mmCIF file of C-alpha atoms and ligand atoms in Angstrom:
data_model
loop_
_atom_site.group_PDB
_atom_site.id
_atom_site.type_symbol
_atom_site.label_atom_id
_atom_site.label_comp_id
_atom_site.label_asym_id
_atom_site.label_seq_id
_atom_site.Cartn_x
_atom_site.Cartn_y
_atom_site.Cartn_z
ATOM 1 C CA UNK A 1 -88.310 -19.232 -32.874
ATOM 2 C CA UNK A 2 -85.593 -17.174 -31.595
ATOM 3 C CA UNK A 3 -82.989 -19.432 -32.189
ATOM 4 C CA UNK A 4 -84.899 -18.576 -36.305
ATOM 5 C CA UNK A 5 -85.062 -14.656 -35.892
ATOM 6 C CA UNK A 6 -80.729 -15.166 -34.402
ATOM 7 C CA UNK A 7 -79.873 -16.677 -37.556
ATOM 8 C CA UNK A 8 -81.885 -15.118 -40.063
ATOM 9 C CA UNK A 9 -80.028 -11.627 -38.663
ATOM 10 C CA UNK A 10 -76.923 -13.507 -38.712
ATOM 11 C CA UNK A 11 -76.668 -15.053 -42.424
ATOM 12 C CA UNK A 12 -78.374 -10.899 -43.456
ATOM 13 C CA UNK A 13 -74.686 -9.922 -42.158
ATOM 14 C CA UNK A 14 -73.310 -12.140 -43.275
ATOM 15 C CA UNK A 15 -74.496 -11.732 -46.915
ATOM 16 C CA UNK A 16 -73.692 -8.070 -46.291
ATOM 17 C CA UNK A 17 -69.976 -8.994 -46.210
ATOM 18 C CA UNK A 18 -70.186 -11.528 -48.673
ATOM 19 C CA UNK A 19 -72.017 -9.338 -51.026
ATOM 20 C CA UNK A 20 -69.544 -6.589 -50.911
ATOM 21 C CA UNK A 21 -66.578 -8.312 -52.165
ATOM 22 C CA UNK A 22 -68.492 -9.410 -55.432
ATOM 23 C CA UNK A 23 -66.868 -8.318 -58.026
ATOM 24 C CA UNK A 24 -67.375 -9.697 -61.645
ATOM 25 C CA UNK A 25 -70.016 -12.077 -62.905
ATOM 26 C CA UNK A 26 -68.369 -14.790 -61.252
ATOM 27 C CA UNK A 27 -68.479 -14.317 -57.634
ATOM 28 C CA UNK A 28 -71.927 -13.084 -58.056
ATOM 29 C CA UNK A 29 -73.100 -16.370 -59.338
ATOM 30 C CA UNK A 30 -70.869 -17.875 -56.424
ATOM 31 C CA UNK A 31 -72.926 -15.514 -53.765
ATOM 32 C CA UNK A 32 -76.181 -16.398 -55.850
ATOM 33 C CA UNK A 33 -75.590 -20.096 -55.369
ATOM 34 C CA UNK A 34 -74.769 -20.174 -51.946
ATOM 35 C CA UNK A 35 -77.843 -18.524 -50.471
ATOM 36 C CA UNK A 36 -80.583 -18.473 -53.765
ATOM 37 C CA UNK A 37 -79.729 -22.332 -54.802
ATOM 38 C CA UNK A 38 -82.693 -24.078 -54.783
ATOM 39 C CA UNK A 39 -81.211 -27.129 -53.490
ATOM 40 C CA UNK A 40 -78.419 -26.223 -51.136
ATOM 41 C CA UNK A 41 -78.745 -22.245 -50.549
ATOM 42 C CA UNK A 42 -78.817 -21.267 -47.040
ATOM 43 C CA UNK A 43 -82.374 -19.578 -47.377
ATOM 44 C CA UNK A 44 -83.517 -23.656 -48.015
ATOM 45 C CA UNK A 45 -82.405 -24.416 -45.130
ATOM 46 C CA UNK A 46 -84.376 -21.756 -43.384
ATOM 47 C CA UNK A 47 -87.531 -22.957 -45.214
ATOM 48 C CA UNK A 48 -86.681 -26.241 -44.029
ATOM 49 C CA UNK A 49 -86.410 -25.129 -40.559
ATOM 50 C CA UNK A 50 -89.366 -23.018 -40.357
ATOM 51 C CA UNK A 51 -90.945 -26.504 -41.508
ATOM 52 C CA UNK A 52 -90.678 -28.045 -37.955
ATOM 53 C CA UNK A 53 -91.640 -24.862 -36.153
ATOM 54 C CA UNK A 54 -94.967 -25.035 -34.919
ATOM 55 C CA UNK A 55 -97.750 -24.095 -36.809
ATOM 56 C CA UNK A 56 -99.060 -20.635 -34.967
ATOM 57 C CA UNK A 57 -94.925 -19.259 -35.588
ATOM 58 C CA UNK A 58 -94.766 -20.615 -39.361
ATOM 59 C CA UNK A 59 -96.377 -17.534 -40.231
ATOM 60 C CA UNK A 60 -95.021 -14.895 -39.489
ATOM 61 C CA UNK A 61 -90.877 -17.102 -39.591
ATOM 62 C CA UNK A 62 -92.226 -17.323 -43.604
ATOM 63 C CA UNK A 63 -92.713 -13.677 -43.317
ATOM 64 C CA UNK A 64 -89.409 -13.291 -42.065
ATOM 65 C CA UNK A 65 -87.621 -15.559 -44.308
ATOM 66 C CA UNK A 66 -89.200 -14.283 -46.923
ATOM 67 C CA UNK A 67 -88.513 -10.478 -46.613
ATOM 68 C CA UNK A 68 -84.826 -11.896 -45.978
ATOM 69 C CA UNK A 69 -85.049 -13.276 -49.109
ATOM 70 C CA UNK A 70 -86.554 -10.199 -51.586
ATOM 71 C CA UNK A 71 -83.769 -8.052 -49.800
ATOM 72 C CA UNK A 72 -80.719 -11.189 -51.174
ATOM 73 C CA UNK A 73 -82.521 -10.731 -54.402
ATOM 74 C CA UNK A 74 -82.956 -7.110 -54.837
ATOM 75 C CA UNK A 75 -79.150 -6.367 -53.607
ATOM 76 C CA UNK A 76 -78.416 -9.019 -56.531
ATOM 77 C CA UNK A 77 -80.152 -7.848 -59.044
ATOM 78 C CA UNK A 78 -78.147 -4.343 -57.509
ATOM 79 C CA UNK A 79 -74.849 -5.821 -58.409
ATOM 80 C CA UNK A 80 -75.637 -7.434 -61.826
ATOM 81 C CA UNK A 81 -76.355 -4.196 -63.350
ATOM 82 C CA UNK A 82 -73.495 -2.718 -61.817
ATOM 83 C CA UNK A 83 -71.500 -5.495 -62.948
ATOM 84 C CA UNK A 84 -72.958 -5.117 -66.484
ATOM 85 C CA UNK A 85 -71.850 -1.136 -66.694
ATOM 86 C CA UNK A 86 -67.995 -2.212 -65.380
ATOM 87 C CA UNK A 87 -67.493 -4.878 -67.644
ATOM 88 C CA UNK A 88 -68.856 -3.770 -71.018
ATOM 89 C CA UNK A 89 -66.163 -3.115 -73.458
ATOM 90 C CA UNK A 90 -64.357 0.437 -72.766
ATOM 91 C CA UNK A 91 -64.252 2.207 -77.206
ATOM 92 C CA UNK A 92 -60.453 3.049 -77.224
ATOM 93 C CA UNK A 93 -59.638 6.824 -78.719
ATOM 94 C CA UNK A 94 -56.035 6.481 -81.185
ATOM 95 C CA UNK A 95 -55.599 10.275 -81.109
ATOM 96 C CA UNK A 96 -52.827 9.680 -82.974
ATOM 97 C CA UNK A 97 -54.982 8.756 -85.830
ATOM 98 C CA UNK A 98 -56.522 10.481 -88.859
ATOM 99 C CA UNK A 99 -59.423 12.621 -88.208
ATOM 100 C CA UNK A 100 -62.252 11.151 -91.305
ATOM 101 C CA UNK A 101 -62.597 13.446 -93.668
ATOM 102 C CA UNK A 102 -66.145 14.607 -94.189
ATOM 103 C CA UNK A 103 -66.927 15.290 -97.864
ATOM 104 C CA UNK A 104 -67.222 18.973 -99.298
ATOM 105 C CA UNK A 105 -69.343 19.463 -102.156
ATOM 106 C CA UNK A 106 -67.845 21.623 -105.210
ATOM 107 C CA UNK A 107 -69.346 23.038 -108.289
ATOM 108 C CA UNK A 108 -69.719 21.929 -111.328
ATOM 109 C CA UNK A 109 -65.847 22.884 -113.585
ATOM 110 C CA UNK A 110 -69.359 23.279 -116.623
ATOM 111 C CA UNK A 111 -71.987 25.434 -113.642
ATOM 112 C CA UNK A 112 -68.212 27.753 -112.433
ATOM 113 C CA UNK A 113 -67.397 28.106 -116.282
ATOM 114 C CA UNK A 114 -71.012 29.789 -116.562
ATOM 115 C CA UNK A 115 -70.382 31.799 -114.133
ATOM 116 C CA UNK A 116 -68.073 33.226 -114.940
ATOM 117 C CA UNK A 117 -69.350 34.092 -118.436
ATOM 118 C CA UNK A 118 -72.193 35.594 -116.604
ATOM 119 C CA UNK A 119 -69.822 38.097 -114.664
ATOM 120 C CA UNK A 120 -68.849 39.554 -117.510
ATOM 121 C CA UNK A 121 -72.081 39.848 -119.335
ATOM 122 C CA UNK A 122 -73.788 41.384 -115.575
ATOM 123 C CA UNK A 123 -70.661 43.259 -116.033
ATOM 124 C CA UNK A 124 -71.527 44.738 -119.515
ATOM 125 C CA UNK A 125 -75.533 45.338 -117.998
ATOM 126 C CA UNK A 126 -76.660 42.260 -119.317
ATOM 127 C CA UNK A 127 -79.796 40.715 -117.405
ATOM 128 C CA UNK A 128 -79.825 36.922 -116.965
ATOM 129 C CA UNK A 129 -83.714 34.443 -118.153
ATOM 130 C CA UNK A 130 -84.718 31.563 -118.262
ATOM 131 C CA UNK A 131 -86.292 30.072 -121.006
ATOM 132 C CA UNK A 132 -88.013 26.089 -120.969
ATOM 133 C CA UNK A 133 -85.927 22.440 -122.083
ATOM 134 C CA UNK A 134 -89.479 21.383 -124.036
ATOM 135 C CA UNK A 135 -89.799 23.781 -125.945
ATOM 136 C CA UNK A 136 -92.292 23.754 -129.151
ATOM 137 C CA UNK A 137 -91.774 23.850 -132.820
ATOM 138 C CA UNK A 138 -92.589 27.333 -132.543
ATOM 139 C CA UNK A 139 -90.120 28.753 -130.975
ATOM 140 C CA UNK A 140 -87.392 26.472 -131.229
ATOM 141 C CA UNK A 141 -87.048 26.730 -135.263
ATOM 142 C CA UNK A 142 -90.056 29.041 -136.965
ATOM 143 C CA UNK A 143 -90.056 31.990 -135.098
ATOM 144 C CA UNK A 144 -87.049 31.809 -135.464
ATOM 145 C CA UNK A 145 -86.835 31.795 -139.254
ATOM 146 C CA UNK A 146 -86.610 28.328 -140.151
ATOM 147 C CA UNK A 147 -90.002 27.597 -142.634
ATOM 148 C CA UNK A 148 -91.522 23.953 -142.246
ATOM 149 C CA UNK A 149 -89.488 21.496 -143.869
ATOM 150 C CA UNK A 150 -86.617 23.817 -144.834
ATOM 151 C CA UNK A 151 -83.439 21.929 -144.010
ATOM 152 C CA UNK A 152 -81.550 24.347 -142.021
ATOM 153 C CA UNK A 153 -83.646 22.533 -140.342
ATOM 154 C CA UNK A 154 -81.098 19.609 -140.634
ATOM 155 C CA UNK A 155 -78.325 21.241 -139.014
ATOM 156 C CA UNK A 156 -79.957 20.503 -135.285
ATOM 157 C CA UNK A 157 -80.884 16.972 -135.107
ATOM 158 C CA UNK A 158 -84.147 17.119 -132.914
ATOM 159 C CA UNK A 159 -85.387 15.170 -130.459
ATOM 160 C CA UNK A 160 -89.055 14.940 -130.726
ATOM 161 C CA UNK A 161 -91.993 14.529 -128.112
ATOM 162 C CA UNK A 162 -94.955 15.297 -130.081
ATOM 163 C CA UNK A 163 -94.664 16.775 -133.873
ATOM 164 C CA UNK A 164 -95.741 20.193 -131.945
ATOM 165 C CA UNK A 165 -93.086 19.480 -129.015
ATOM 166 C CA UNK A 166 -89.198 19.546 -128.775
ATOM 167 C CA UNK A 167 -86.483 19.431 -126.371
ATOM 168 C CA UNK A 168 -85.282 22.575 -127.298
ATOM 169 C CA UNK A 169 -81.966 22.474 -129.694
ATOM 170 C CA UNK A 170 -80.615 26.013 -128.788
ATOM 171 C CA UNK A 171 -81.325 28.597 -126.285
ATOM 172 C CA UNK A 172 -81.630 30.865 -129.037
ATOM 173 C CA UNK A 173 -85.541 30.464 -128.265
ATOM 174 C CA UNK A 174 -86.004 32.246 -125.546
ATOM 175 C CA UNK A 175 -84.878 35.287 -127.677
ATOM 176 C CA UNK A 176 -87.967 35.119 -128.670
ATOM 177 C CA UNK A 177 -89.376 34.614 -125.323
ATOM 178 C CA UNK A 178 -88.319 37.765 -124.150
ATOM 179 C CA UNK A 179 -88.858 40.189 -127.097
ATOM 180 C CA UNK A 180 -92.716 38.990 -126.677
ATOM 181 C CA UNK A 181 -92.552 39.233 -122.679
ATOM 182 C CA UNK A 182 -90.318 43.631 -123.524
ATOM 183 C CA UNK A 183 -89.755 45.858 -125.532
ATOM 184 C CA UNK A 184 -86.463 47.018 -126.789
ATOM 185 C CA UNK A 185 -84.257 48.525 -125.343
ATOM 186 C CA UNK A 186 -83.378 44.422 -124.205
ATOM 187 C CA UNK A 187 -80.192 43.105 -123.621
ATOM 188 C CA UNK A 188 -80.101 39.910 -121.817
ATOM 189 C CA UNK A 189 -78.190 36.445 -121.346
ATOM 190 C CA UNK A 190 -79.653 32.567 -121.357
ATOM 191 C CA UNK A 191 -77.595 30.363 -120.054
ATOM 192 C CA UNK A 192 -79.525 27.010 -120.190
ATOM 193 C CA UNK A 193 -79.021 23.215 -121.910
ATOM 194 C CA UNK A 194 -79.867 22.060 -124.214
ATOM 195 C CA UNK A 195 -80.324 18.895 -126.517
ATOM 196 C CA UNK A 196 -79.504 17.187 -129.989
ATOM 197 C CA UNK A 197 -80.172 13.708 -131.042
ATOM 198 C CA UNK A 198 -75.902 13.079 -131.389
ATOM 199 C CA UNK A 199 -74.229 9.415 -129.847
ATOM 200 C CA UNK A 200 -71.651 10.531 -127.368
ATOM 201 C CA UNK A 201 -67.986 10.589 -128.462
ATOM 202 C CA UNK A 202 -64.698 13.608 -126.771
ATOM 203 C CA UNK A 203 -66.232 15.851 -128.846
ATOM 204 C CA UNK A 204 -71.142 15.037 -129.201
ATOM 205 C CA UNK A 205 -73.197 14.693 -125.682
ATOM 206 C CA UNK A 206 -76.957 14.412 -126.647
ATOM 207 C CA UNK A 207 -77.570 17.651 -123.775
ATOM 208 C CA UNK A 208 -74.705 20.399 -123.363
ATOM 209 C CA UNK A 209 -75.045 23.864 -121.771
ATOM 210 C CA UNK A 210 -74.777 27.197 -123.909
ATOM 211 C CA UNK A 211 -75.505 31.191 -123.240
ATOM 212 C CA UNK A 212 -77.795 32.845 -125.703
ATOM 213 C CA UNK A 213 -77.117 36.257 -125.873
ATOM 214 C CA UNK A 214 -79.625 38.811 -127.312
ATOM 215 C CA UNK A 215 -78.874 43.184 -127.716
ATOM 216 C CA UNK A 216 -82.004 45.046 -129.304
ATOM 217 C CA UNK A 217 -82.205 48.973 -129.397
ATOM 218 C CA UNK A 218 -82.437 51.830 -131.664
ATOM 219 C CA UNK A 219 -78.954 51.600 -133.943
ATOM 220 C CA UNK A 220 -77.459 48.850 -132.812
ATOM 221 C CA UNK A 221 -75.069 47.340 -135.781
ATOM 222 C CA UNK A 222 -72.365 44.855 -136.405
ATOM 223 C CA UNK A 223 -70.012 47.098 -134.610
ATOM 224 C CA UNK A 224 -71.512 46.585 -131.197
ATOM 225 C CA UNK A 225 -72.280 43.452 -131.950
ATOM 226 C CA UNK A 226 -68.201 42.858 -132.943
ATOM 227 C CA UNK A 227 -66.883 45.413 -129.892
ATOM 228 C CA UNK A 228 -69.378 43.483 -127.363
ATOM 229 C CA UNK A 229 -68.203 40.082 -128.072
ATOM 230 C CA UNK A 230 -64.470 40.712 -128.150
ATOM 231 C CA UNK A 231 -64.463 43.089 -124.854
ATOM 232 C CA UNK A 232 -66.315 38.974 -123.632
ATOM 233 C CA UNK A 233 -63.790 36.763 -124.724
ATOM 234 C CA UNK A 234 -60.648 39.204 -124.181
ATOM 235 C CA UNK A 235 -61.971 39.066 -120.134
ATOM 236 C CA UNK A 236 -63.116 35.296 -120.019
ATOM 237 C CA UNK A 237 -59.681 34.475 -121.594
ATOM 238 C CA UNK A 238 -56.728 36.768 -121.817
ATOM 239 C CA UNK A 239 -56.218 40.320 -123.925
ATOM 240 C CA UNK A 240 -53.975 39.805 -126.578
ATOM 241 C CA UNK A 241 -56.167 36.880 -127.378
ATOM 242 C CA UNK A 242 -56.501 36.798 -131.210
ATOM 243 C CA UNK A 243 -59.745 36.466 -132.575
ATOM 244 C CA UNK A 244 -61.669 36.101 -135.915
ATOM 245 C CA UNK A 245 -65.226 36.221 -137.317
ATOM 246 C CA UNK A 246 -65.781 34.218 -140.547
ATOM 247 C CA UNK A 247 -68.646 34.600 -142.190
ATOM 248 C CA UNK A 248 -71.313 31.862 -141.790
ATOM 249 C CA UNK A 249 -75.011 31.193 -141.561
ATOM 250 C CA UNK A 250 -77.247 31.733 -139.835
ATOM 251 C CA UNK A 251 -81.688 31.426 -140.454
ATOM 252 C CA UNK A 252 -82.131 34.200 -137.433
ATOM 253 C CA UNK A 253 -79.339 35.889 -138.101
ATOM 254 C CA UNK A 254 -78.239 38.803 -141.686
ATOM 255 C CA UNK A 255 -75.257 38.805 -141.956
ATOM 256 C CA UNK A 256 -74.074 36.256 -139.854
ATOM 257 C CA UNK A 257 -70.567 35.579 -138.488
ATOM 258 C CA UNK A 258 -68.901 32.337 -136.853
ATOM 259 C CA UNK A 259 -66.045 33.824 -133.698
ATOM 260 C CA UNK A 260 -63.068 31.293 -133.020
ATOM 261 C CA UNK A 261 -60.081 32.180 -130.536
ATOM 262 C CA UNK A 262 -56.005 31.236 -131.236
ATOM 263 C CA UNK A 263 -55.345 27.700 -130.608
ATOM 264 C CA UNK A 264 -54.256 28.271 -126.908
ATOM 265 C CA UNK A 265 -52.721 24.846 -126.785
ATOM 266 C CA UNK A 266 -50.376 25.075 -129.411
ATOM 267 C CA UNK A 267 -50.903 28.783 -130.471
ATOM 268 C CA UNK A 268 -51.218 26.985 -134.954
ATOM 269 C CA UNK A 269 -47.464 26.158 -134.286
ATOM 270 C CA UNK A 270 -48.465 22.241 -134.475
ATOM 271 C CA UNK A 271 -49.441 20.680 -137.401
ATOM 272 C CA UNK A 272 -50.928 17.806 -134.600
ATOM 273 C CA UNK A 273 -52.543 19.879 -132.109
ATOM 274 C CA UNK A 274 -54.959 17.840 -130.686
ATOM 275 C CA UNK A 275 -57.119 20.934 -129.360
ATOM 276 C CA UNK A 276 -57.293 22.190 -132.659
ATOM 277 C CA UNK A 277 -56.078 20.231 -136.138
ATOM 278 C CA UNK A 278 -53.288 21.665 -137.014
ATOM 279 C CA UNK A 279 -55.869 25.283 -137.340
ATOM 280 C CA UNK A 280 -54.567 27.244 -135.411
ATOM 281 C CA UNK A 281 -58.420 27.868 -134.287
ATOM 282 C CA UNK A 282 -60.717 26.593 -132.036
ATOM 283 C CA UNK A 283 -64.535 28.531 -132.752
ATOM 284 C CA UNK A 284 -66.359 29.317 -129.966
ATOM 285 C CA UNK A 285 -69.726 30.720 -130.366
ATOM 286 C CA UNK A 286 -72.662 31.401 -133.726
ATOM 287 C CA UNK A 287 -73.437 35.218 -133.882
ATOM 288 C CA UNK A 288 -74.988 38.392 -136.387
ATOM 289 C CA UNK A 289 -77.404 40.601 -136.658
ATOM 290 C CA UNK A 290 -80.860 40.173 -135.282
ATOM 291 C CA UNK A 291 -82.805 39.373 -139.270
ATOM 292 C CA UNK A 292 -85.871 41.829 -139.446
ATOM 293 C CA UNK A 293 -88.055 38.886 -140.288
ATOM 294 C CA UNK A 294 -87.465 37.709 -136.814
ATOM 295 C CA UNK A 295 -87.819 40.931 -135.091
ATOM 296 C CA UNK A 296 -91.584 41.268 -137.418
ATOM 297 C CA UNK A 297 -92.539 37.704 -135.340
ATOM 298 C CA UNK A 298 -92.259 39.829 -132.458
ATOM 299 C CA UNK A 299 -93.977 42.823 -133.226
ATOM 300 C CA UNK A 300 -90.475 44.923 -132.989
ATOM 301 C CA UNK A 301 -90.370 47.558 -136.245
ATOM 302 C CA UNK A 302 -87.390 46.383 -137.582
ATOM 303 C CA UNK A 303 -87.723 50.178 -139.448
ATOM 304 C CA UNK A 304 -86.908 51.300 -135.843
ATOM 305 C CA UNK A 305 -84.670 48.605 -134.023
ATOM 306 C CA UNK A 306 -81.737 46.257 -135.024
ATOM 307 C CA UNK A 307 -80.087 43.656 -132.423
ATOM 308 C CA UNK A 308 -77.421 41.070 -132.534
ATOM 309 C CA UNK A 309 -77.622 37.934 -131.670
ATOM 310 C CA UNK A 310 -74.929 34.718 -130.445
ATOM 311 C CA UNK A 311 -74.743 31.981 -128.617
ATOM 312 C CA UNK A 312 -72.108 30.137 -127.234
ATOM 313 C CA UNK A 313 -70.993 26.204 -126.715
ATOM 314 C CA UNK A 314 -70.824 26.309 -122.654
ATOM 315 C CA UNK A 315 -68.849 23.409 -122.727
ATOM 316 C CA UNK A 316 -66.485 23.442 -125.308
ATOM 317 C CA UNK A 317 -65.472 26.225 -124.454
ATOM 318 C CA UNK A 318 -64.513 24.869 -120.935
ATOM 319 C CA UNK A 319 -63.013 22.197 -121.936
ATOM 320 C CA UNK A 320 -60.493 24.152 -124.500
ATOM 321 C CA UNK A 321 -59.828 26.300 -121.767
ATOM 322 C CA UNK A 322 -58.953 23.641 -118.825
ATOM 323 C CA UNK A 323 -57.845 21.693 -121.420
ATOM 324 C CA UNK A 324 -59.985 18.527 -121.330
ATOM 325 C CA UNK A 325 -59.345 16.001 -123.602
ATOM 326 C CA UNK A 326 -63.476 14.830 -123.426
ATOM 327 C CA UNK A 327 -66.271 16.586 -123.307
ATOM 328 C CA UNK A 328 -67.955 13.155 -121.184
ATOM 329 C CA UNK A 329 -65.770 13.643 -117.863
ATOM 330 C CA UNK A 330 -68.290 16.454 -117.403
ATOM 331 C CA UNK A 331 -70.835 14.090 -117.052
ATOM 332 C CA UNK A 332 -69.651 11.240 -115.347
ATOM 333 C CA UNK A 333 -69.943 12.005 -111.992
ATOM 334 C CA UNK A 334 -66.068 10.579 -111.822
ATOM 335 C CA UNK A 335 -65.310 12.422 -108.798
ATOM 336 C CA UNK A 336 -61.692 12.349 -108.886
ATOM 337 C CA UNK A 337 -62.072 14.863 -111.662
ATOM 338 C CA UNK A 338 -65.082 16.881 -110.165
ATOM 339 C CA UNK A 339 -62.849 17.984 -107.060
ATOM 340 C CA UNK A 340 -59.475 18.677 -109.184
ATOM 341 C CA UNK A 341 -61.891 22.056 -109.994
ATOM 342 C CA UNK A 342 -63.460 22.235 -106.177
ATOM 343 C CA UNK A 343 -62.674 25.933 -105.397
ATOM 344 C CA UNK A 344 -59.850 25.634 -102.427
HETATM 345 N N1 DAH B 401 -78.150 28.500 -131.988
HETATM 346 C C1 DAH B 401 -77.253 28.849 -132.741
HETATM 347 C C2 DAH B 401 -76.432 27.011 -132.634
HETATM 348 O O1 DAH B 401 -77.504 25.964 -131.300
HETATM 349 C C3 DAH B 401 -75.651 29.576 -132.544
HETATM 350 C C4 DAH B 401 -76.516 30.545 -131.984
HETATM 351 C C5 DAH B 401 -75.674 31.268 -133.287
HETATM 352 C C6 DAH B 401 -77.101 31.903 -131.488
HETATM 353 C C7 DAH B 401 -76.079 32.526 -134.321
HETATM 354 C C8 DAH B 401 -77.519 32.632 -131.717
HETATM 355 C C9 DAH B 401 -77.171 33.607 -133.166
HETATM 356 O O2 DAH B 401 -78.134 33.848 -130.727
HETATM 357 O O3 DAH B 401 -76.780 34.526 -133.584
HETATM 358 O O4 DAH B 401 -76.247 26.720 -133.041
#
């Protein structure tokens, strides 16, 4: 028995020194085999010796050997974890590599252009109004003086939802909504999306943006319309830009005018200019004096009040300003296109 005790102490000492030198999986496995192998492991040899002892000594011997066994097992387990940590692959960082660029979003060019327009009108004392994109026939047409079945409706290729509901074809219905809500003086602009039954091509889309304008007060004249729009266009483009008012027709204005600006690409010098078709002019908006019938429709007395209105195509004007050859680029979500307009 004394012998066995000494052997156990000896073995523990030996194990401690051997295990202290373990540095990898392989040497760990060797130590495990030496001590714990079922066939020739040192501990098994001790158990065999124990079996030769007298029964009364066996249990004490068994306890001693088992406690050495758990000591060895625990120690090996700990070593295994330490090795696993040591051998974990290290992520090497190459500090000379360029960093990963995060993508930072940018405002859409049409939105940017719309904001420029808004700022000019805000500086002139206009406020911004909004209206629904799904409209009724009444606001989109009838209240704007398009009677049912009137041929003028044909100029607005309309996407109907029901007989009475439609996707607004212009921002003009918000004129009616604004005048129903409040009495003059009114001075608003209405930016927003409009829809038409169109097949996309370089200059047409089934969805695009407009900015509507409306001024109603006592004594408003065509001179106010002309002065306001000229000031706006000169600020948006440049001071010396040539502007032309051309007689036109809209059911909701009388008289009506379309406004052209000189072609900023060829200045009228190029007969084959792709932007103006050689005319030297580009139409950007429709306008006019609010038809007295429209005022009557919203219970504003046309004897006392008068007003002017206008509607500007945002996308087509942006196309012209930025010299973009195809309107569809705006909505193809091609980042190479969009990023060119990112704020620097
Ligand atoms: N709503 C017209 C369009 O979509 C544009 C327009 C013309 C608006 C004359 C107006 C206006 O307010 O007075 O073509």
